[in-house]
Short mmCIF file of C-alpha atoms and ligand atoms in Angstrom, two decimals:
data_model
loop_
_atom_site.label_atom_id
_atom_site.label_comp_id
_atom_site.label_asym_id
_atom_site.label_seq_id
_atom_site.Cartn_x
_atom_site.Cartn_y
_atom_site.Cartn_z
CA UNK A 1 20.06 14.25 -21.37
CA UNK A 2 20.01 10.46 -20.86
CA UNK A 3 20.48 7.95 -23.13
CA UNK A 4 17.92 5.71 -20.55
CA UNK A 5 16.60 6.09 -16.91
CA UNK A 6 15.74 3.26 -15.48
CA UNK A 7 12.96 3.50 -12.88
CA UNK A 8 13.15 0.51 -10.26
CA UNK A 9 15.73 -0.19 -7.87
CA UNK A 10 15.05 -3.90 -8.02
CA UNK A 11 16.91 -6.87 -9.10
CA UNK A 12 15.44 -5.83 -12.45
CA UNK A 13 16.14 -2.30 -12.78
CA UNK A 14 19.95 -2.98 -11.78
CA UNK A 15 19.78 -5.78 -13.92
CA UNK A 16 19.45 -3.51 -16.97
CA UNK A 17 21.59 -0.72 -15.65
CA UNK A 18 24.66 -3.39 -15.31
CA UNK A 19 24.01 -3.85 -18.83
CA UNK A 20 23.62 -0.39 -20.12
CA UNK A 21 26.27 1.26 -17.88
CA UNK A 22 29.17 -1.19 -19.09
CA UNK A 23 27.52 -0.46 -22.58
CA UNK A 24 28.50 3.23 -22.03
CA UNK A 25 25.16 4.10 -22.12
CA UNK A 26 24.76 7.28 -19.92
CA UNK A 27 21.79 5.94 -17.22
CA UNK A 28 20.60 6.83 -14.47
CA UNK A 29 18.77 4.28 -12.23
CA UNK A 30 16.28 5.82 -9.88
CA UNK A 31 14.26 4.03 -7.27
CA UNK A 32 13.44 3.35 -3.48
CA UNK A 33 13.09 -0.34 -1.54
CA UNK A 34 12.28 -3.17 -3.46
CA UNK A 35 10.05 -6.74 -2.98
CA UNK A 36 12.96 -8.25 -2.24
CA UNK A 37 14.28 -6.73 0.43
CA UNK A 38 10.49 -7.84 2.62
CA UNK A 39 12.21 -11.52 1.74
CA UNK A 40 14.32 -12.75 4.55
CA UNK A 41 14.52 -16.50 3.40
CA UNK A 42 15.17 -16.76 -0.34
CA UNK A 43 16.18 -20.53 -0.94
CA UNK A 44 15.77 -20.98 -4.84
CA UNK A 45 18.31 -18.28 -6.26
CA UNK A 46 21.05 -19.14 -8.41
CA UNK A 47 24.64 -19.46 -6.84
CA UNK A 48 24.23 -19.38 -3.11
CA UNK A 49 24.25 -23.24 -0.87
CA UNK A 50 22.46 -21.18 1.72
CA UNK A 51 19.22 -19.63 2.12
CA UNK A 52 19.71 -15.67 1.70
CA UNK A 53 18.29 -12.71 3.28
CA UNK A 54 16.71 -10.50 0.76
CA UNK A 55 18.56 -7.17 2.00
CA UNK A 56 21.76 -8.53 2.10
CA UNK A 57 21.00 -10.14 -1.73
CA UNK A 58 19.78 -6.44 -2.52
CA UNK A 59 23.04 -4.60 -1.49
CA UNK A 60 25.28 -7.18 -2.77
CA UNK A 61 23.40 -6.25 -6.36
CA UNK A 62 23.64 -2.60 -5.67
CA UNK A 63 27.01 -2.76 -4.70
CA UNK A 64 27.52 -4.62 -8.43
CA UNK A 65 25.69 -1.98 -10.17
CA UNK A 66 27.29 1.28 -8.59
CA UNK A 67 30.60 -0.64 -9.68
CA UNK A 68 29.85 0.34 -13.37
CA UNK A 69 26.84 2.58 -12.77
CA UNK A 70 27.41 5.69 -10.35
CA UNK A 71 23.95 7.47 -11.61
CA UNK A 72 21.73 5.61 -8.79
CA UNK A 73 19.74 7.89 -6.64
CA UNK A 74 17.17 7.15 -3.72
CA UNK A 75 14.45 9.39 -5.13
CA UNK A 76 10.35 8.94 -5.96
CA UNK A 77 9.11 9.33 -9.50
CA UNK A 78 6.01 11.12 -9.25
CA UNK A 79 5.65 11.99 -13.31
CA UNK A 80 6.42 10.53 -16.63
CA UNK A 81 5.80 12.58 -19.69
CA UNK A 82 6.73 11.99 -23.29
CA UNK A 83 7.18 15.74 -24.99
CA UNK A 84 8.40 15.09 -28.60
CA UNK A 85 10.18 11.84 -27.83
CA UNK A 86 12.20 13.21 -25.35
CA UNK A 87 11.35 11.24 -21.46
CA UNK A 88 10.43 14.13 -18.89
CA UNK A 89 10.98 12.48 -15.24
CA UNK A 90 9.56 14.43 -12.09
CA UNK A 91 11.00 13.39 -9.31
CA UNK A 92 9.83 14.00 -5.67
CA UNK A 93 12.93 16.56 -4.97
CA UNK A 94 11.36 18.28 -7.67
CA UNK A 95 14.58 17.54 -9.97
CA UNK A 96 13.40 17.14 -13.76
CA UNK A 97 15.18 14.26 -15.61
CA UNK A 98 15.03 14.09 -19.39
CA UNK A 99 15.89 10.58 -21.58
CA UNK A 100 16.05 9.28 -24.77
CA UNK A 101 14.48 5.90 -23.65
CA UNK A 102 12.77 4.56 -20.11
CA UNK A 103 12.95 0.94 -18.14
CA UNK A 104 9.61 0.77 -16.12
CA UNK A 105 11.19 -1.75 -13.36
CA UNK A 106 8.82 -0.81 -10.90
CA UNK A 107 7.12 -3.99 -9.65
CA UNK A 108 4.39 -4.88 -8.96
CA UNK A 109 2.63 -2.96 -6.32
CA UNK A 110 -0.20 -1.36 -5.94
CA UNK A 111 -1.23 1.60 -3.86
CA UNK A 112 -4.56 0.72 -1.91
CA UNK A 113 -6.22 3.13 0.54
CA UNK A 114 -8.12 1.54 3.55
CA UNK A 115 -11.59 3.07 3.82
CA UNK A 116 -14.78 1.05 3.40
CA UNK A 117 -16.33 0.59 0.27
CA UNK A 118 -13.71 2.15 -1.74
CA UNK A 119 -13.20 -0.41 -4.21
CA UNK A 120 -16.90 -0.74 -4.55
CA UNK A 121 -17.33 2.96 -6.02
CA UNK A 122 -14.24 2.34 -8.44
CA UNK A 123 -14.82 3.75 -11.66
CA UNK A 124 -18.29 5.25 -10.14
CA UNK A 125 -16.60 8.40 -8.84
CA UNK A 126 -13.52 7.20 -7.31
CA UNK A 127 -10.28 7.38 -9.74
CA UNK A 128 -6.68 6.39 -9.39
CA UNK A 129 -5.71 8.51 -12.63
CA UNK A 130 -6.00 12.66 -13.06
CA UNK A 131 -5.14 12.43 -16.61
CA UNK A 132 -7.48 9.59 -17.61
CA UNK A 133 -10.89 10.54 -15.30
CA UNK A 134 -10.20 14.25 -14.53
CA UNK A 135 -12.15 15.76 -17.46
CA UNK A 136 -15.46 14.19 -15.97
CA UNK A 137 -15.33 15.83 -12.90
CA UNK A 138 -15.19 19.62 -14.64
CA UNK A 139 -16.49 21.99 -12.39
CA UNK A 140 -16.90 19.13 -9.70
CA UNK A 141 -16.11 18.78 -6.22
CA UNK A 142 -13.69 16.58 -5.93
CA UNK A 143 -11.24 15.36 -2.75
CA UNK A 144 -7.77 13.70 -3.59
CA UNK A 145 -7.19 11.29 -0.69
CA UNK A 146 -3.27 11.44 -0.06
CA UNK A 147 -0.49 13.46 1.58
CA UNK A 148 2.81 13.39 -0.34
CA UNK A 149 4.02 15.34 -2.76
CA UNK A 150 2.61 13.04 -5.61
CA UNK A 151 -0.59 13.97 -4.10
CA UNK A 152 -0.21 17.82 -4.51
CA UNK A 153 1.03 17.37 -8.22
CA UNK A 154 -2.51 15.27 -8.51
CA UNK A 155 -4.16 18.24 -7.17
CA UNK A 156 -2.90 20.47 -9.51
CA UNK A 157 -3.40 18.49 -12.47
CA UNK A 158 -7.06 18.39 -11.45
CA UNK A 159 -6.96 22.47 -11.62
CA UNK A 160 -7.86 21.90 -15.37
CA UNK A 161 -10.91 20.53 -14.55
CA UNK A 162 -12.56 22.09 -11.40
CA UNK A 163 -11.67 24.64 -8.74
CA UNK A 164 -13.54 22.95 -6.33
CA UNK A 165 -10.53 20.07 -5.28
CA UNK A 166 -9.80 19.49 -1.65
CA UNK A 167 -6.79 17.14 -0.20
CA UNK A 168 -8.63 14.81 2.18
CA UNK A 169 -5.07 13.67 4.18
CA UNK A 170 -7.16 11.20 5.95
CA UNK A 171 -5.74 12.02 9.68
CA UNK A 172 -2.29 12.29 8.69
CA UNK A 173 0.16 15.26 8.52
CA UNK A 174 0.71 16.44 5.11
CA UNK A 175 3.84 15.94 4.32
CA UNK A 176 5.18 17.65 1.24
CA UNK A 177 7.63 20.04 0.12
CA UNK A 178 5.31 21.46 -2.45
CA UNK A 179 2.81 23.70 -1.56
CA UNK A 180 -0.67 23.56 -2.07
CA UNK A 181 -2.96 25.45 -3.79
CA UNK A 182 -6.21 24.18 -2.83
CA UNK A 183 -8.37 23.40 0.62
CA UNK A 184 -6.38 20.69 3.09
CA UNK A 185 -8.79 18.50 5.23
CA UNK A 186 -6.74 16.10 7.69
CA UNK A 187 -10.16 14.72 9.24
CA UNK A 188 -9.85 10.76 9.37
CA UNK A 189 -12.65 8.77 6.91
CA UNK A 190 -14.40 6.07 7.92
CA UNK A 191 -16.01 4.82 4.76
CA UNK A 192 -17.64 6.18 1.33
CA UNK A 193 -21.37 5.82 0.24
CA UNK A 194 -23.63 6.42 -2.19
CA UNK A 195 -26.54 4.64 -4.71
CA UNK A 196 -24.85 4.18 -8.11
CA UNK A 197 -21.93 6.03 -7.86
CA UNK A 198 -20.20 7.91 -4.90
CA UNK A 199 -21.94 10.13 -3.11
CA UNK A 200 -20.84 11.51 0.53
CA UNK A 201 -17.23 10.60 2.58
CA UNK A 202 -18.33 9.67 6.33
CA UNK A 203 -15.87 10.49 8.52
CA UNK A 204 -15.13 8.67 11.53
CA UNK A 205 -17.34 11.12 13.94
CA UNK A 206 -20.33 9.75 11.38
CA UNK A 207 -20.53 13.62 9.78
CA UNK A 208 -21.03 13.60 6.01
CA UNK A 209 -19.57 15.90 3.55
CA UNK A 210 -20.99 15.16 -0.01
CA UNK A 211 -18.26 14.73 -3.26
CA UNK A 212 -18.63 14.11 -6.92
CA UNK A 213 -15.54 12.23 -7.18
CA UNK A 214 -12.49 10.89 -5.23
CA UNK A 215 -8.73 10.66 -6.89
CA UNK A 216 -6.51 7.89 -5.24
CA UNK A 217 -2.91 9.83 -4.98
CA UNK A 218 -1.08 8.09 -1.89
CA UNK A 219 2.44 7.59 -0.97
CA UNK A 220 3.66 7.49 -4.60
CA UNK A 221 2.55 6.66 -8.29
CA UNK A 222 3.03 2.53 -9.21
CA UNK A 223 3.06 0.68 -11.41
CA UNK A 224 -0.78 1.11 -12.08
CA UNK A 225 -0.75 4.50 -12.13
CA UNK A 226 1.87 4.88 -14.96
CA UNK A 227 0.01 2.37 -16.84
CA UNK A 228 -3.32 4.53 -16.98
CA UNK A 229 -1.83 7.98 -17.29
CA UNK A 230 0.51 7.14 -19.80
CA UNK A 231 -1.82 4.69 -21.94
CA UNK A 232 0.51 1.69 -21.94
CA UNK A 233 -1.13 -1.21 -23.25
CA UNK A 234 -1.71 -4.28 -20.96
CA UNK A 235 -2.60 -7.82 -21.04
CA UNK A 236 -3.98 -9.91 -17.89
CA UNK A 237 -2.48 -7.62 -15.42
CA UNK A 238 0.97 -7.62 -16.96
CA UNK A 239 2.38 -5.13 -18.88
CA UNK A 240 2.23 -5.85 -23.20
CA UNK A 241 5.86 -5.60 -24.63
CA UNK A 242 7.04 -6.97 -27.77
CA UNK A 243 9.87 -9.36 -28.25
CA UNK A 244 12.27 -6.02 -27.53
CA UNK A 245 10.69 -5.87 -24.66
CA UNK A 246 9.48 -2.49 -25.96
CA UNK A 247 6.07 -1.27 -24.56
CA UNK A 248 3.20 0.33 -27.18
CA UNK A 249 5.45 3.85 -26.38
CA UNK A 250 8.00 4.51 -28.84
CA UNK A 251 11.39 4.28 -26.53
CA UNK A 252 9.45 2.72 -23.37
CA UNK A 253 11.25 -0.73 -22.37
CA UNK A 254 9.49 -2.65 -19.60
CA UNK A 255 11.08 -5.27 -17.56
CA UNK A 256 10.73 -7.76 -14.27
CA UNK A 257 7.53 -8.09 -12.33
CA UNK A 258 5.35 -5.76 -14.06
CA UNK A 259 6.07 -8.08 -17.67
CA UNK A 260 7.00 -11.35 -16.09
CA UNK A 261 3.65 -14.26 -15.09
CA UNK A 262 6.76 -16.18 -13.39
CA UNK A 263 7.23 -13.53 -10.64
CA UNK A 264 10.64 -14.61 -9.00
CA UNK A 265 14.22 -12.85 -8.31
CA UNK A 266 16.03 -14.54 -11.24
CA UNK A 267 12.71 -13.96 -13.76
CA UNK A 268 13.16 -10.41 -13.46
CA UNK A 269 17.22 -10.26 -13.02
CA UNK A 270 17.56 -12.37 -16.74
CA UNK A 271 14.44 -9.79 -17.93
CA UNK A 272 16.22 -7.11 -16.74
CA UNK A 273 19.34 -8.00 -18.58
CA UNK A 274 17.64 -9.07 -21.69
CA UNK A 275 15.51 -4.94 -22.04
CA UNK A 276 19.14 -3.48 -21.25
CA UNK A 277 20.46 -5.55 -24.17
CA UNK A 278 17.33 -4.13 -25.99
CA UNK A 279 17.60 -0.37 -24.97
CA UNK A 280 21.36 -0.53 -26.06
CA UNK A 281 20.21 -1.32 -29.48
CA UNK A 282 17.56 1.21 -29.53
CA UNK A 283 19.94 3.48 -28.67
CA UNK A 284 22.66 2.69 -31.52
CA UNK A 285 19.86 2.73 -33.85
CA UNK A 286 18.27 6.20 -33.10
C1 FAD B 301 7.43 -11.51 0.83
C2 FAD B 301 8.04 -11.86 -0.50
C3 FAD B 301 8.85 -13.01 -0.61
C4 FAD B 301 9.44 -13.35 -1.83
N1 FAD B 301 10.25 -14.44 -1.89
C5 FAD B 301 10.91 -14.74 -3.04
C6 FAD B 301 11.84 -15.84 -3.09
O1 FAD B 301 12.07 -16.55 -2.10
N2 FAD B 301 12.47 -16.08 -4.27
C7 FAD B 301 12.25 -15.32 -5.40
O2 FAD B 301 12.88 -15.58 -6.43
N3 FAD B 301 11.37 -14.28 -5.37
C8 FAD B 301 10.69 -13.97 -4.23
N4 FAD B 301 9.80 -12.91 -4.19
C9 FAD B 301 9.52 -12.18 -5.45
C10 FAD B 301 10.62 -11.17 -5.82
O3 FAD B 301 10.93 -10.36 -4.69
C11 FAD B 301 10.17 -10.31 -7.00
O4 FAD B 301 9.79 -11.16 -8.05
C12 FAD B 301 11.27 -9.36 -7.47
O5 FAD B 301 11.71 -8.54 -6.42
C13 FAD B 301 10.76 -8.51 -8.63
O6 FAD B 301 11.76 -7.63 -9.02
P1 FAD B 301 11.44 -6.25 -9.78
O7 FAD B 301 12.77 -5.61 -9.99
O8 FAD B 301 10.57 -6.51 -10.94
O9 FAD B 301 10.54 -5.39 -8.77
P2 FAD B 301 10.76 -4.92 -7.28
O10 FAD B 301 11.77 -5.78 -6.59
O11 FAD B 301 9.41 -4.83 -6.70
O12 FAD B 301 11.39 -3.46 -7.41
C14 FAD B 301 10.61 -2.39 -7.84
C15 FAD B 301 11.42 -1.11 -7.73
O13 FAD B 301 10.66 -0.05 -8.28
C16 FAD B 301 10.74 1.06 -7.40
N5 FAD B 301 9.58 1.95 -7.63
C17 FAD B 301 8.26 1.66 -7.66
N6 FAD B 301 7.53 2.78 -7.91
C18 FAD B 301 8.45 3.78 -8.05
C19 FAD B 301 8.32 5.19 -8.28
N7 FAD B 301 7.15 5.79 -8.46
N8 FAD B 301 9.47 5.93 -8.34
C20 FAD B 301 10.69 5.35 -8.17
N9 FAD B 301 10.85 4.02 -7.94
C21 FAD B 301 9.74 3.27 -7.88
C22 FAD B 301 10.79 0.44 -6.02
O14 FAD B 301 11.26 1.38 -5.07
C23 FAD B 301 11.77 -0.70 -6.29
O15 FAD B 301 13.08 -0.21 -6.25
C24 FAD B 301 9.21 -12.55 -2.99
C25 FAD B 301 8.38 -11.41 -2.88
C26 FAD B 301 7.79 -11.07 -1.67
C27 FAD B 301 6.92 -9.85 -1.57
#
């Protein structure tokens, strides 16, 4: 067991696991790319005379953090569960990590889908969360538009509900080491419609197929998508922490980005540092 994962790879994540790893916490820091390494130009960061490139600033901080840290691993989180205060971690290998405590450092992204009307039938029938909307579609026929691995788990979370689920990969390969237990449909979609709520897919040949709901499960979960399944408070579009920088879950830190209004490389580096110095305590005290 952990003492605290951190999930985020980016200058907030490593931020934290500088601090916890010279702390002797045991942590393991789990993540893929960050924003900053889409940055090739970053002119307003402490300590350099010359503009940086963002990937270069990103391995010079992972090079830091594996110095004191060697717990960093390139892998997808696809799950978070909380069972009796223990952290369960799925991770797209499969591989099950368990922690006392979590550091959301995940950033800010967002997965969006392109097909027309989409966000138009949000919260009328389409969904980006299994735990929160799946009990309305029971015994519904529902598609989950994605093709990874997060997308399968999705799937079978919906097994609760309905039978009826089929992975819509939207033209592209599925590509998953899991396999799945319910109808695959690679046709491409054009757009959704419907009155009120959603009501038929339209591919791109103009054929209908008629659906009760759609479940938004591509690439991988963000930000967004732990927030709804795990209930974590929020307030305008930023994650709600108290002056720990604790979330409304008992052991859940939250740091950079996904906290910070002032979205910027040394904002989430000094909010980083400041959850590790809270997770430390947390950890001393329980
Ligand atoms: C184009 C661009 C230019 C910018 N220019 C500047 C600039 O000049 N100066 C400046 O100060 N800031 C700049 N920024 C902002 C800066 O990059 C961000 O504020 C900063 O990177 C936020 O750090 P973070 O650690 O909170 O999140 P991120 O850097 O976004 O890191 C998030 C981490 O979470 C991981 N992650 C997400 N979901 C999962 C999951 N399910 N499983 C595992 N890992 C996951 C990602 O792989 C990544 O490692 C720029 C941003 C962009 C997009």
């Amino acid at each position: 067991m952990f003492d605290t994962i951190i999930i985020g790879k980016g200058p907030a994540g490593l931020s934290a696991g500088i601090y916890t790893s010279m702390a002797n916490l045991n942590t393991l820091i789990i993540g893929k790319d960050s924003e900053i390494e889409k940055t090739t130009d970053i002119k307003n960061y402490f300590g350099f005379s010359n503009s940086i490139n963002g990937k270069n600033l990103k391995k010079t901080g992972t090079k830091k953090a594996f110095s004191v840290c060697f717990q960093i691993i390139n892998y997808i989180v696809i799950k978070i569960e909380n069972v009796d205060n223990v952290f369960e971690i799925t991770t797209t290998n499969h591989g099950i990590f368990q922690s006392k405590t979590i550091l959301l450092a995940t950033g800010n992204s967002r997965n969006k889908v392109q097909i027309e009307n989409i966000d138009k039938f949000e919260g009328r029938g389409v969904s980006y969360c299994t735990t929160c909307d799946g009990f309305f579609f029971r015994n519904k026929k529902v598609g989950v538009i994605g093709n990874t691995n997060y997308t399968i788990n999705e799937a079978d979370e919906l097994l609760n509900y309905t039978q009826n689920i089929h992975i819509l990969t939207n033209g592209k390969p599925l590509e998953t080491t899991l396999r799945a237990d319910t109808n695959v449909n690679t046709r491409k979609i054009g757009s959704i419609e419907g009155e009120q709520r959603l009501e038929y897919i339209v591919y791109d040949n103009g054929e209908k197929e008629r659906f009760d709901g759609l479940f938004i499960a591509i690439n991988y979960p963000t930000t967004t998508d732990f927030i709804k399944k795990l209930g974590i408070e929020t307030k305008n579009n930023l994650i709600k922490i108290n002056e720990e920088y604790m979330t409304n879950i008992k052991g859940m830190f939250a740091a950079g980005d996904l906290v910070n209004e002032f979205k910027q490389i040394s904002t989430a580096v000094a909010s980083g540092a400041i959850a590790g110095k809270n997770i430390i305590k947390y950890c001393k005290r329980n």
